[in-house]
Short mmCIF file of C-alpha atoms in Angstrom, two decimals:
data_model
loop_
_atom_site.label_atom_id
_atom_site.label_comp_id
_atom_site.label_asym_id
_atom_site.label_seq_id
_atom_site.Cartn_x
_atom_site.Cartn_y
_atom_site.Cartn_z
CA MET T 99 -12.04 -17.08 -0.38
CA ALA T 100 -10.92 -17.02 -3.99
CA GLY T 101 -11.42 -19.60 -6.46
CA ASP T 102 -9.57 -21.20 -9.63
CA ASP T 103 -10.89 -18.52 -11.72
CA ASP T 104 -11.80 -14.44 -11.61
CA ILE T 105 -13.42 -12.19 -14.85
CA GLU T 106 -10.49 -10.80 -15.76
CA SER T 107 -8.58 -11.60 -18.82
CA ARG T 108 -6.07 -13.61 -19.29
CA GLY T 109 -2.73 -14.87 -20.98
CA GLY T 110 -1.51 -18.30 -21.98
CA ARG T 111 -0.88 -20.87 -19.45
CA VAL T 112 3.34 -20.16 -18.21
CA LYS T 113 5.54 -21.55 -15.18
CA ARG T 114 5.15 -19.28 -12.75
CA ASN T 115 8.44 -17.07 -11.65
CA GLY T 116 9.38 -15.95 -8.43
CA TYR T 117 8.30 -11.91 -7.66
CA SER T 118 10.43 -9.39 -7.49
CA ASN T 119 9.07 -6.77 -6.24
CA ASN T 120 9.48 -4.05 -3.41
CA ASN T 121 7.84 -1.42 -1.57
CA THR T 122 8.57 2.47 -1.39
CA SER T 123 12.39 2.10 -0.83
CA SER T 124 14.30 -0.80 -2.19
CA SER T 125 12.53 -1.22 -5.36
CA SER T 126 15.77 -2.08 -7.78
CA ALA T 127 17.43 -4.78 -4.66
CA TYR T 128 14.07 -6.92 -4.48
CA ALA T 129 13.27 -6.82 -7.97
CA SER T 130 16.85 -8.25 -9.37
CA SER T 131 16.45 -11.43 -7.24
CA SER T 132 13.73 -14.38 -8.07
CA ALA T 133 12.77 -15.63 -4.43
CA TYR T 134 10.40 -18.55 -5.01
CA VAL T 135 9.36 -20.19 -7.80
CA ILE T 136 6.14 -22.16 -7.87
CA GLU T 137 6.15 -25.81 -8.31
CA ASP T 138 3.49 -25.70 -10.76
CA THR T 139 1.53 -24.19 -14.13
CA ASP T 140 -1.18 -21.26 -13.80
CA SER T 141 -2.71 -18.80 -16.33
CA GLN T 142 -1.23 -15.50 -16.11
CA TRP T 143 -3.48 -12.39 -16.01
CA THR T 144 -2.78 -9.29 -18.40
CA SER T 145 -1.44 -6.28 -15.99
CA TRP T 146 -3.57 -3.31 -17.10
CA LEU T 147 -4.98 -1.90 -13.58
CA VAL T 148 -1.37 -0.85 -12.30
CA PRO T 149 -0.44 1.08 -14.91
CA MET T 150 -3.69 2.43 -15.07
CA ILE T 151 -3.21 3.18 -11.02
CA VAL T 152 0.12 4.87 -12.22
CA VAL T 153 -1.28 7.37 -14.67
CA ALA T 154 -3.34 8.50 -12.68
CA ASN T 155 -1.40 9.41 -9.64
CA ILE T 156 0.73 11.18 -12.15
CA ALA T 157 -2.16 12.81 -13.47
CA VAL T 158 -3.31 14.02 -10.03
CA PHE T 159 0.11 15.34 -10.16
CA ILE T 160 -0.09 17.66 -12.49
CA VAL T 161 -3.75 18.98 -12.10
CA VAL T 162 -2.57 19.50 -8.67
CA MET T 163 0.09 21.92 -9.55
CA TYR T 164 -1.32 23.75 -12.16
CA VAL T 165 -4.16 24.25 -9.00
CA ASN T 166 -0.58 25.33 -7.32
CA ASN T 167 0.69 27.78 -9.35
CA CYS T 168 3.21 28.75 -7.83
CA PRO T 169 3.79 31.73 -9.34
CA GLY T 170 0.44 33.09 -9.14
CA HIS T 171 0.53 33.28 -4.93
CA ARG T 172 4.69 34.45 -4.82
CA HIS T 173 3.39 37.82 -3.67
CA MET T 174 2.27 35.99 -0.16
CA ARG T 175 5.53 34.41 -0.31
CA LEU T 176 8.23 35.19 2.40
CA VAL T 177 10.29 31.81 1.62
CA GLY T 178 12.10 32.38 -1.60
CA LYS T 179 11.34 32.19 -5.41
CA CYS T 180 9.63 29.48 -7.32
CA LEU T 181 12.22 26.72 -8.86
CA ALA T 182 11.88 25.76 -12.49
CA ARG T 183 10.01 28.98 -13.26
CA PHE T 184 10.09 28.52 -17.13
CA LEU T 185 7.71 25.70 -16.14
CA GLY T 186 5.07 28.34 -15.72
CA ARG T 187 2.70 27.77 -13.55
CA PHE T 188 3.66 24.27 -12.82
CA SER T 189 7.12 24.99 -11.25
CA PHE T 190 7.69 24.33 -7.97
CA GLU T 191 7.16 26.00 -4.41
CA PRO T 192 11.13 27.09 -2.85
CA LEU T 193 12.62 24.12 -1.09
CA ARG T 194 12.57 25.78 2.11
CA GLU T 195 8.48 25.24 1.98
CA ASN T 196 9.00 21.79 0.05
CA PRO T 197 12.18 19.90 -0.71
CA LEU T 198 10.41 17.06 -2.72
CA PHE T 199 9.68 19.34 -5.53
CA GLY T 200 5.56 19.93 -5.15
CA PRO T 201 2.96 22.05 -4.28
CA SER T 202 2.46 24.05 -1.21
CA SER T 203 0.71 22.44 1.66
CA SER T 204 -2.28 24.75 1.50
CA THR T 205 -2.84 23.25 -1.97
CA LEU T 206 -2.54 19.77 -0.88
CA LYS T 207 -5.47 20.34 1.86
CA LYS T 208 -7.63 21.89 -0.81
CA LEU T 209 -7.60 19.18 -3.15
CA GLY T 210 -8.32 16.14 -0.67
CA ALA T 211 -5.04 15.69 1.48
CA LEU T 212 -5.81 13.31 5.16
CA GLU T 213 -6.10 16.24 8.06
CA TRP T 214 -7.79 14.61 11.38
CA THR T 215 -9.66 18.31 11.64
CA GLU T 216 -10.78 17.95 8.24
CA VAL T 217 -12.34 14.00 8.60
CA VAL T 218 -13.60 14.40 12.12
CA VAL T 219 -14.33 17.94 12.61
CA LYS T 220 -16.04 18.81 9.50
CA HIS T 221 -16.59 15.55 8.74
CA GLN T 222 -14.62 14.92 4.98
CA GLY T 223 -14.81 11.09 5.24
CA TRP T 224 -13.29 11.24 1.63
CA ARG T 225 -9.98 12.85 2.61
CA LEU T 226 -9.64 8.69 3.48
CA ILE T 227 -9.49 7.82 -0.10
CA THR T 228 -8.42 11.48 -1.99
CA CYS T 229 -5.24 11.57 0.02
CA ILE T 230 -4.11 8.07 -1.53
CA TRP T 231 -3.65 9.39 -4.92
CA LEU T 232 -2.47 12.69 -3.81
CA HIS T 233 1.72 13.00 -3.41
CA ALA T 234 4.04 15.90 -1.91
CA GLY T 235 5.98 15.97 -4.87
CA VAL T 236 8.28 14.54 -7.68
CA ILE T 237 10.37 12.91 -5.59
CA HIS T 238 7.44 11.44 -3.26
CA LEU T 239 5.76 11.00 -6.81
CA LEU T 240 8.40 9.00 -8.18
CA ALA T 241 9.54 6.90 -5.57
CA ASN T 242 5.67 5.17 -4.88
CA MET T 243 4.89 5.19 -8.74
CA LEU T 244 8.33 2.68 -8.93
CA SER T 245 7.59 1.10 -5.71
CA LEU T 246 3.90 0.48 -7.31
CA THR T 247 5.08 -0.95 -10.60
CA PHE T 248 7.79 -3.53 -9.13
CA ILE T 249 5.79 -4.87 -6.71
CA GLY T 250 1.83 -4.04 -8.22
CA ILE T 251 1.96 -5.78 -12.02
CA ARG T 252 3.36 -8.88 -10.88
CA LEU T 253 1.17 -9.22 -8.36
CA GLU T 254 -1.57 -7.92 -10.73
CA GLN T 255 0.17 -10.92 -13.12
CA GLN T 256 -0.43 -13.58 -10.41
CA PHE T 257 -3.75 -12.96 -9.32
CA GLY T 258 -5.76 -10.67 -11.33
CA PHE T 259 -7.23 -7.08 -11.16
CA VAL T 260 -9.77 -7.48 -9.00
CA ARG T 261 -7.73 -9.10 -6.25
CA VAL T 262 -5.20 -6.59 -6.37
CA GLY T 263 -7.17 -3.76 -6.78
CA ILE T 264 -8.70 -4.52 -3.68
CA ILE T 265 -6.39 -4.79 -1.86
CA TYR T 266 -4.20 -1.48 -3.10
CA LEU T 267 -7.77 0.15 -1.98
CA LEU T 268 -8.77 -0.87 1.56
CA SER T 269 -4.97 -1.26 2.39
CA GLY T 270 -4.35 2.56 1.25
CA PHE T 271 -7.64 3.45 3.21
CA GLY T 272 -6.60 1.46 6.21
CA ALA T 273 -3.87 3.32 6.68
CA SER T 274 -5.46 6.47 6.46
CA VAL T 275 -7.65 5.34 9.48
CA VAL T 276 -4.71 3.98 11.28
CA SER T 277 -3.17 7.66 10.47
CA SER T 278 -5.96 9.33 11.28
CA LEU T 279 -6.33 8.19 14.95
CA PHE T 280 -2.28 8.69 15.94
CA ILE T 281 -1.99 12.13 13.88
CA ARG T 282 -3.60 15.74 14.36
CA ASN T 283 -1.59 18.13 13.72
CA ASN T 284 0.24 17.61 10.06
CA ILE T 285 -1.40 16.28 6.35
CA SER T 286 -0.81 13.11 4.94
CA VAL T 287 -0.63 12.19 1.40
CA GLY T 288 0.75 9.34 -0.58
CA ALA T 289 0.22 5.85 -2.06
CA SER T 290 2.41 4.54 0.06
CA GLY T 291 0.58 3.38 2.58
CA ALA T 292 -1.56 0.97 0.05
CA LEU T 293 1.90 -0.11 -0.87
CA PHE T 294 2.63 -1.70 2.38
CA GLY T 295 -0.69 -3.13 2.03
CA LEU T 296 0.64 -4.70 -1.13
CA LEU T 297 4.23 -5.92 0.77
CA GLY T 298 2.06 -7.42 3.06
CA ALA T 299 -0.29 -9.19 0.83
CA MET T 300 2.61 -10.56 -0.83
CA LEU T 301 3.84 -11.92 3.00
CA SER T 302 0.75 -13.38 4.00
CA GLU T 303 0.25 -15.19 0.62
CA LEU T 304 3.78 -17.10 0.88
CA ILE T 305 2.68 -18.11 4.46
CA THR T 306 -0.83 -19.37 3.08
CA ASN T 307 0.22 -21.22 0.21
CA TRP T 308 3.65 -22.81 1.78
CA THR T 309 3.33 -25.32 0.65
CA ILE T 310 3.85 -24.52 -3.24
CA TYR T 311 6.71 -23.22 -3.38
CA THR T 312 10.57 -23.93 -3.76
CA ASN T 313 13.00 -21.71 -2.19
CA LYS T 314 10.56 -20.76 0.42
CA ALA T 315 13.11 -20.06 3.30
CA ALA T 316 15.12 -17.54 1.36
CA ALA T 317 11.67 -15.88 0.05
CA PHE T 318 10.32 -15.58 3.78
CA PHE T 319 13.35 -13.35 4.89
CA THR T 320 14.00 -11.49 1.88
CA LEU T 321 10.45 -10.09 2.75
CA LEU T 322 10.81 -9.87 6.08
CA VAL T 323 14.08 -7.98 5.79
CA ILE T 324 12.77 -6.14 3.35
CA ILE T 325 10.04 -4.83 5.32
CA ALA T 326 11.71 -4.14 8.80
CA ILE T 327 13.99 -1.76 6.75
CA ASN T 328 11.30 -0.06 5.30
CA LEU T 329 9.14 0.19 8.06
CA ALA T 330 12.50 1.27 10.34
CA ILE T 331 12.80 3.92 7.40
CA GLY T 332 9.27 5.47 9.05
CA ILE T 333 10.92 6.50 12.37
CA LEU T 334 12.29 9.28 10.08
CA PRO T 335 10.56 12.60 10.34
CA HIS T 336 7.86 13.75 8.06
CA VAL T 337 7.45 10.11 7.31
CA ASP T 338 3.83 8.62 8.09
CA ASN T 339 4.49 5.42 9.73
CA PHE T 340 1.03 4.82 11.42
CA ALA T 341 -0.35 4.75 7.48
CA HIS T 342 2.51 2.09 6.85
CA THR T 343 1.73 0.44 9.57
CA GLY T 344 -1.87 0.75 8.69
CA GLY T 345 -1.53 -0.49 5.34
CA PHE T 346 0.67 -3.19 5.83
CA ILE T 347 -1.63 -4.55 8.45
CA THR T 348 -4.74 -4.43 6.42
CA GLY T 349 -2.37 -6.14 3.14
CA PHE T 350 -1.59 -7.89 5.25
CA LEU T 351 -4.86 -9.37 6.10
CA LEU T 352 -6.09 -9.44 2.77
CA GLY T 353 -3.42 -11.71 1.64
CA PHE T 354 -4.86 -14.57 3.65
CA VAL T 355 -8.56 -13.98 2.30
CA LEU T 356 -7.75 -12.87 -1.07
CA LEU T 357 -4.77 -14.83 -2.69
CA SER T 358 -4.99 -18.87 -1.35
CA ARG T 359 -4.13 -21.13 -4.02
CA PRO T 360 -5.80 -24.38 -4.81
CA GLN T 361 -3.85 -27.42 -4.31
CA PHE T 362 -2.30 -29.30 -6.95
CA GLY T 363 -4.58 -32.52 -5.92
CA TRP T 364 -7.57 -30.06 -7.03
CA LEU T 365 -5.82 -28.18 -10.17
CA GLU T 366 -5.53 -31.47 -11.30
CA ARG T 367 -8.44 -33.61 -10.95
CA GLN T 368 -9.48 -32.68 -14.53
CA ASN T 369 -6.51 -35.31 -15.49
CA LEU T 370 -7.85 -38.40 -13.17
CA PRO T 371 -9.70 -41.14 -13.93
CA ALA T 372 -13.79 -41.04 -13.37
CA GLY T 373 -14.38 -41.85 -9.34
CA THR T 374 -11.11 -40.75 -8.24
CA LEU T 375 -11.39 -39.06 -5.04
CA ILE T 376 -10.43 -35.33 -5.11
CA LYS T 377 -9.05 -33.75 -2.09
CA SER T 378 -10.67 -30.23 -0.81
CA LYS T 379 -9.62 -27.44 -2.39
CA TYR T 380 -8.44 -25.83 0.13
CA LYS T 381 -5.90 -27.32 2.88
CA PRO T 382 -7.43 -27.12 6.69
CA TYR T 383 -5.25 -24.07 8.06
CA GLN T 384 -5.59 -21.67 4.89
CA TYR T 385 -9.63 -22.19 5.91
CA VAL T 386 -8.67 -21.39 9.48
CA LEU T 387 -6.09 -18.41 8.10
CA TRP T 388 -9.14 -17.39 6.15
CA LEU T 389 -11.94 -17.22 8.66
CA VAL T 390 -9.45 -15.49 11.06
CA SER T 391 -8.17 -13.05 8.35
CA LEU T 392 -11.41 -12.39 7.83
CA VAL T 393 -12.98 -11.14 11.16
CA LEU T 394 -9.77 -9.55 12.22
CA LEU T 395 -9.97 -7.58 9.57
CA VAL T 396 -13.68 -6.42 9.78
CA VAL T 397 -13.68 -6.08 13.42
CA GLY T 398 -10.35 -3.62 13.75
CA LEU T 399 -11.48 -1.87 10.87
CA THR T 400 -14.39 -1.06 12.65
CA VAL T 401 -13.32 -0.48 15.95
CA ALA T 402 -11.03 1.86 14.50
CA LEU T 403 -13.49 3.93 12.54
CA VAL T 404 -16.04 4.21 15.69
CA MET T 405 -13.33 5.53 17.57
CA LEU T 406 -11.91 7.95 14.67
CA PHE T 407 -15.09 9.21 14.21
CA ARG T 408 -15.97 9.89 17.73
CA GLY T 409 -12.77 11.92 18.40
CA GLU T 410 -10.61 9.48 20.26
CA ASN T 411 -6.65 9.91 19.79
CA GLY T 412 -5.01 6.93 19.61
CA ASN T 413 -1.88 7.90 21.44
CA ASP T 414 -3.92 7.97 24.74
CA HIS T 415 -4.74 3.98 23.72
CA CYS T 416 -1.47 3.19 23.54
CA ARG T 417 1.24 5.61 24.75
CA TRP T 418 4.56 3.67 23.43
CA CYS T 419 2.92 3.73 19.63
CA ARG T 420 4.36 7.35 18.85
CA TYR T 421 7.88 5.45 18.72
CA LEU T 422 6.51 3.76 15.80
CA SER T 423 6.47 6.70 13.53
CA CYS T 424 9.38 8.86 14.99
CA VAL T 425 12.23 8.60 17.66
CA SER T 426 14.14 11.65 18.52
CA THR T 427 17.95 11.72 18.31
CA SER T 428 20.35 14.17 18.89
CA ARG T 429 19.50 15.36 14.77
CA TRP T 430 16.21 15.72 15.06
CA ASP T 431 13.20 16.36 17.17
CA CYS T 432 10.10 14.33 16.74
CA ASN T 433 7.90 16.82 19.22
CA GLY T 434 5.20 18.21 17.27
CA ILE T 435 5.29 15.94 14.40
#
């Protein structure tokens, strides 16, 4: 369970205000509201990891576009001319091939996109991590990086780079595992699963530290609405909602493990007279949530990885799960997605 101190660098002591964050589709709406306020003062860390992740994602996208070199393989294309040709080899694929202003799917696959055959048949398990750092286009990249800025910086300031970094990476990994279990015919890229993990961690952090927040009900329902909206968007075609769901569940469990706060009695122990009985550091329910979440996380990831590398299809074990990722309507068909 998380202790009082971390090894990160910290700033001065400040009053902690409510989170203003969101995931890939609701950043500005939630960022504008102060959801809840912690009733004590505590140290605030300097945020540097999240900005570095943003810079790294942008740098990777630039490298991907350089490798893609749309004009260099124009003789192979039948769908139109490159977009923004003044950018040279950094120009985008035609909109009919990639409407997000980015590289071709073959380039993404070449550089580490998530694809079932590559991971399971060709034993390229590293794609479960590399796909988190790839994006399908400028629009995809900007949406995810803006969301990461709103969510990640505030979390890192409150909990430090170690815990937020662990949640981000493990949530992205969990998202990739779940996506690979259920999707076999398409590639998947992006940091959305990791972002959903941060959102899930926010929710579990609010639950496990429920007694030390004001405006807790408003914060709880705000988070639930945001989660519901973003998961609902995931049922549209070509959106990998399995990754979103896997990342959210992973982050939700990690929040109970890593983001528990000590009781006030423990925090104020240094001001108490000698011989005063000090409360335990955490409440009993926090210990229970910590243990249950840790067990579920380890067992869940282990079982999922075993199923994945045995070549099992998650849809065979959950017939209705396909509706989590896409629901056919009169306007689109989910067959083959």
